[in-house]
Amino acid sequence: MKRIAVFTSGGDAPGMNACIRAVVRGAIYHDVEIYGIRYGYDGMIRGDIFKMNSHTVSNIVQKGGTILKSVRSKEFLTPAGRKKAFEQLQKFEIEGLVAIGGDGTFTGAGVFYDEYGLPTVGAPGTIDNDLFGTDYTIGFDTAVNTALEAIDKIRDTADSHDRVFFIEVMGRDSGYIAIQSGIGGGAEIVMVPETLTSIDDVIGTLKQGWDRDKTSSIVVIAEGDEEGTALEVAATVKEQLKGKDIRVTTLGHIQRGGRPSAADRILASRLGLGAVEGLINGQKNVAVGIVNDQLVYTHFREAISKEKPLNPDLIRMVNILSI
Ligand code: F6P
């Protein structure tokens, strides 16, 4: 393999730049030419492809976002879009790809491999941590710490005013950020898509706290919870707990930015190098991951479709520690 390309796609995640850096420097170390593709699959379709060198990735290990930019491509979902993308890659004589992103990115990479057979290794980059085949994804640790910092601040004001706060964190289909930031922030209740927590459960837990002389409470809710958004859940609770001082904070995209944590930089560097070396050693249609501190490669299909369930111990712990 003499020439490969790297791109980022889907929602950005802190640590993607550290991963790009590792891919670029790893390729150069192994005497492989490295190209960058801007704007993910859209850039591939347009031929927005450029040669990278070790200086192109200087001074980025500490930066959030992605220097290669990112999109959620609609055109790549179509066979015509993928054909254009393949033609562009052929023009640049690209022999392998490193795809940094989440489940949408890996789904696209898997379909593209099935159609055109271009060896591709994925590096899991998403704050959601919802990919099978790796204990943690790039960006998750930083996002949890960002959420935690916000929860700590909200707790100060919740405590001063004896209020109940509903704090919504990201996670469309997954409660990883919610459960970890909830435990770290001492939340009374954590609502995640993986388990059913009814409005009655929420009200019951809040009342139990008040019976034990608690004066303020924090409920952390994942955006994809089955009971609805934090605003919706809070409105329903308010209806039934008239007179209670209830507020809502939605953290939103603040969780996607910022300087990557040490853990994310190291994870991203390992995964980036693992992706390049995997490609060079003949891996083709897989995502690289770290499981129990070991580098592993998992077929794209499995990485996307297999469940990575929340640890039930964590869910149980929230209830015990919030008494
Ligand atoms: O997949 C990462 C993620 O941040 C999810 O947690 C969230 O639901 C989604 O992306 C938001 O996407 P967008 O940036 O397109 O609004």
Short mmCIF file of N, CA, C and O in Angstrom, two decimals, residues 117-165:
data_model
loop_
_atom_site.label_atom_id
_atom_site.label_comp_id
_atom_site.label_asym_id
_atom_site.label_seq_id
_atom_site.Cartn_x
_atom_site.Cartn_y
_atom_site.Cartn_z
N GLY A 117 -14.70 -2.45 -2.83
CA GLY A 117 -13.57 -3.25 -2.33
C GLY A 117 -12.34 -2.44 -1.95
O GLY A 117 -11.24 -2.99 -1.87
N LEU A 118 -12.49 -1.14 -1.71
CA LEU A 118 -11.32 -0.34 -1.32
C LEU A 118 -11.06 -0.55 0.18
O LEU A 118 -11.93 -0.24 1.01
N PRO A 119 -9.89 -1.07 0.54
CA PRO A 119 -9.63 -1.34 1.95
C PRO A 119 -9.84 -0.10 2.82
O PRO A 119 -9.33 0.97 2.51
N THR A 120 -10.62 -0.28 3.87
CA THR A 120 -10.93 0.85 4.75
C THR A 120 -10.88 0.39 6.20
O THR A 120 -11.41 -0.66 6.54
N VAL A 121 -10.23 1.22 7.04
CA VAL A 121 -10.25 0.96 8.48
C VAL A 121 -10.88 2.18 9.15
O VAL A 121 -10.52 3.32 8.85
N GLY A 122 -11.83 1.93 10.03
CA GLY A 122 -12.51 3.01 10.75
C GLY A 122 -11.88 3.25 12.10
O GLY A 122 -11.41 2.31 12.76
N ALA A 123 -11.82 4.51 12.52
CA ALA A 123 -11.39 4.84 13.90
C ALA A 123 -12.61 5.47 14.58
O ALA A 123 -13.16 6.45 14.07
N PRO A 124 -13.08 4.88 15.68
CA PRO A 124 -14.33 5.33 16.30
C PRO A 124 -14.22 6.71 16.94
O PRO A 124 -13.59 6.86 17.98
N GLY A 125 -14.84 7.69 16.32
CA GLY A 125 -14.83 9.06 16.84
C GLY A 125 -16.25 9.56 16.99
O GLY A 125 -16.91 9.87 16.00
N THR A 126 -16.74 9.55 18.20
CA THR A 126 -18.07 10.08 18.50
C THR A 126 -18.17 10.28 20.01
O THR A 126 -17.69 9.42 20.78
N ILE A 127 -18.79 11.37 20.42
CA ILE A 127 -18.92 11.58 21.86
C ILE A 127 -19.89 10.57 22.49
O ILE A 127 -19.91 10.41 23.70
N ASP A 128 -20.70 9.90 21.66
CA ASP A 128 -21.76 9.03 22.19
C ASP A 128 -21.27 7.72 22.81
O ASP A 128 -22.00 7.08 23.56
N ASN A 129 -20.08 7.29 22.45
CA ASN A 129 -19.52 6.01 22.92
C ASN A 129 -20.43 4.81 22.62
O ASN A 129 -20.47 3.85 23.37
N ASP A 130 -21.15 4.87 21.51
CA ASP A 130 -22.15 3.84 21.25
C ASP A 130 -21.71 2.83 20.18
O ASP A 130 -22.56 2.25 19.49
N LEU A 131 -20.40 2.63 20.04
CA LEU A 131 -19.95 1.66 19.03
C LEU A 131 -19.38 0.42 19.69
O LEU A 131 -18.55 0.51 20.60
N PHE A 132 -19.81 -0.72 19.18
CA PHE A 132 -19.27 -2.00 19.64
C PHE A 132 -17.84 -2.14 19.10
O PHE A 132 -17.50 -1.63 18.05
N GLY A 133 -16.99 -2.86 19.87
CA GLY A 133 -15.63 -3.12 19.37
C GLY A 133 -14.60 -2.18 19.95
O GLY A 133 -13.43 -2.23 19.58
N THR A 134 -15.00 -1.32 20.86
CA THR A 134 -14.04 -0.49 21.57
C THR A 134 -14.67 -0.12 22.92
O THR A 134 -15.88 0.12 23.00
N ASP A 135 -13.86 -0.11 23.96
CA ASP A 135 -14.43 0.25 25.27
C ASP A 135 -14.87 1.72 25.26
O ASP A 135 -15.91 2.06 25.80
N TYR A 136 -14.05 2.55 24.64
CA TYR A 136 -14.37 3.99 24.57
C TYR A 136 -14.14 4.53 23.17
O TYR A 136 -13.25 4.06 22.46
N THR A 137 -14.93 5.51 22.80
CA THR A 137 -14.75 6.18 21.51
C THR A 137 -14.08 7.53 21.74
O THR A 137 -14.17 8.11 22.84
N ILE A 138 -13.45 8.04 20.70
CA ILE A 138 -12.75 9.33 20.78
C ILE A 138 -13.76 10.44 21.06
O ILE A 138 -14.76 10.56 20.35
N GLY A 139 -13.53 11.22 22.08
CA GLY A 139 -14.40 12.37 22.38
C GLY A 139 -15.32 12.16 23.56
O GLY A 139 -15.80 13.12 24.17
N PHE A 140 -15.56 10.89 23.89
CA PHE A 140 -16.50 10.59 24.97
C PHE A 140 -16.01 11.15 26.31
O PHE A 140 -16.74 11.83 27.03
N ASP A 141 -14.76 10.89 26.64
CA ASP A 141 -14.24 11.32 27.94
C ASP A 141 -14.31 12.85 28.08
O ASP A 141 -14.72 13.36 29.13
N THR A 142 -13.94 13.55 27.04
CA THR A 142 -13.98 15.02 27.09
C THR A 142 -15.43 15.49 27.25
O THR A 142 -15.71 16.41 28.05
N ALA A 143 -16.34 14.88 26.50
CA ALA A 143 -17.75 15.29 26.58
C ALA A 143 -18.32 15.07 27.98
O ALA A 143 -19.04 15.92 28.52
N VAL A 144 -17.94 13.94 28.59
CA VAL A 144 -18.41 13.66 29.95
C VAL A 144 -17.89 14.73 30.91
O VAL A 144 -18.61 15.25 31.76
N ASN A 145 -16.62 15.08 30.74
CA ASN A 145 -16.04 16.10 31.63
C ASN A 145 -16.65 17.47 31.41
O ASN A 145 -16.83 18.23 32.37
N THR A 146 -17.00 17.78 30.18
CA THR A 146 -17.67 19.06 29.90
C THR A 146 -19.04 19.06 30.58
O THR A 146 -19.44 20.04 31.23
N ALA A 147 -19.76 17.96 30.44
CA ALA A 147 -21.09 17.87 31.05
C ALA A 147 -20.98 17.97 32.58
O ALA A 147 -21.76 18.65 33.25
N LEU A 148 -19.96 17.32 33.09
CA LEU A 148 -19.76 17.29 34.54
C LEU A 148 -19.49 18.69 35.10
O LEU A 148 -20.03 19.08 36.14
N GLU A 149 -18.68 19.44 34.38
CA GLU A 149 -18.37 20.80 34.81
C GLU A 149 -19.67 21.62 34.86
O GLU A 149 -19.89 22.38 35.81
N ALA A 150 -20.50 21.43 33.86
CA ALA A 150 -21.77 22.16 33.82
C ALA A 150 -22.68 21.72 34.98
O ALA A 150 -23.32 22.56 35.64
N ILE A 151 -22.72 20.42 35.23
CA ILE A 151 -23.57 19.91 36.31
C ILE A 151 -23.12 20.49 37.65
O ILE A 151 -23.94 20.90 38.48
N ASP A 152 -21.81 20.52 37.87
CA ASP A 152 -21.29 21.08 39.12
C ASP A 152 -21.76 22.52 39.30
O ASP A 152 -22.16 22.93 40.40
N LYS A 153 -21.71 23.28 38.23
CA LYS A 153 -22.11 24.69 38.32
C LYS A 153 -23.61 24.81 38.59
O LYS A 153 -24.05 25.64 39.40
N ILE A 154 -24.37 23.97 37.92
CA ILE A 154 -25.82 24.02 38.12
C ILE A 154 -26.17 23.60 39.54
O ILE A 154 -27.08 24.13 40.16
N ARG A 155 -25.41 22.65 40.07
CA ARG A 155 -25.69 22.19 41.43
C ARG A 155 -25.55 23.36 42.43
O ARG A 155 -26.33 23.47 43.37
N ASP A 156 -24.57 24.23 42.21
CA ASP A 156 -24.41 25.38 43.11
C ASP A 156 -25.69 26.22 43.16
O ASP A 156 -26.18 26.56 44.23
N THR A 157 -26.21 26.52 41.99
CA THR A 157 -27.40 27.39 41.97
C THR A 157 -28.65 26.61 42.40
O THR A 157 -29.53 27.15 43.07
N ALA A 158 -28.70 25.32 42.05
CA ALA A 158 -29.84 24.50 42.50
C ALA A 158 -29.89 24.47 44.03
O ALA A 158 -30.97 24.62 44.64
N ASP A 159 -28.73 24.33 44.62
CA ASP A 159 -28.63 24.25 46.07
C ASP A 159 -29.02 25.60 46.72
O ASP A 159 -29.76 25.65 47.70
N SER A 160 -28.53 26.69 46.13
CA SER A 160 -28.82 28.01 46.70
C SER A 160 -30.31 28.31 46.71
O SER A 160 -30.82 28.97 47.60
N HIS A 161 -31.00 27.84 45.66
CA HIS A 161 -32.43 28.19 45.51
C HIS A 161 -33.39 27.05 45.86
O HIS A 161 -34.58 27.16 45.60
N ASP A 162 -32.86 25.94 46.36
CA ASP A 162 -33.71 24.76 46.64
C ASP A 162 -34.52 24.35 45.42
O ASP A 162 -35.75 24.20 45.48
N ARG A 163 -33.84 24.16 44.30
CA ARG A 163 -34.56 23.85 43.06
C ARG A 163 -34.29 22.42 42.57
O ARG A 163 -33.31 21.80 42.91
N VAL A 164 -35.21 21.99 41.70
CA VAL A 164 -34.98 20.75 40.96
C VAL A 164 -34.53 21.16 39.57
O VAL A 164 -35.19 21.99 38.92
N PHE A 165 -33.41 20.62 39.10
CA PHE A 165 -32.93 20.90 37.75
C PHE A 165 -32.98 19.65 36.89
O PHE A 165 -32.52 18.58 37.31
#
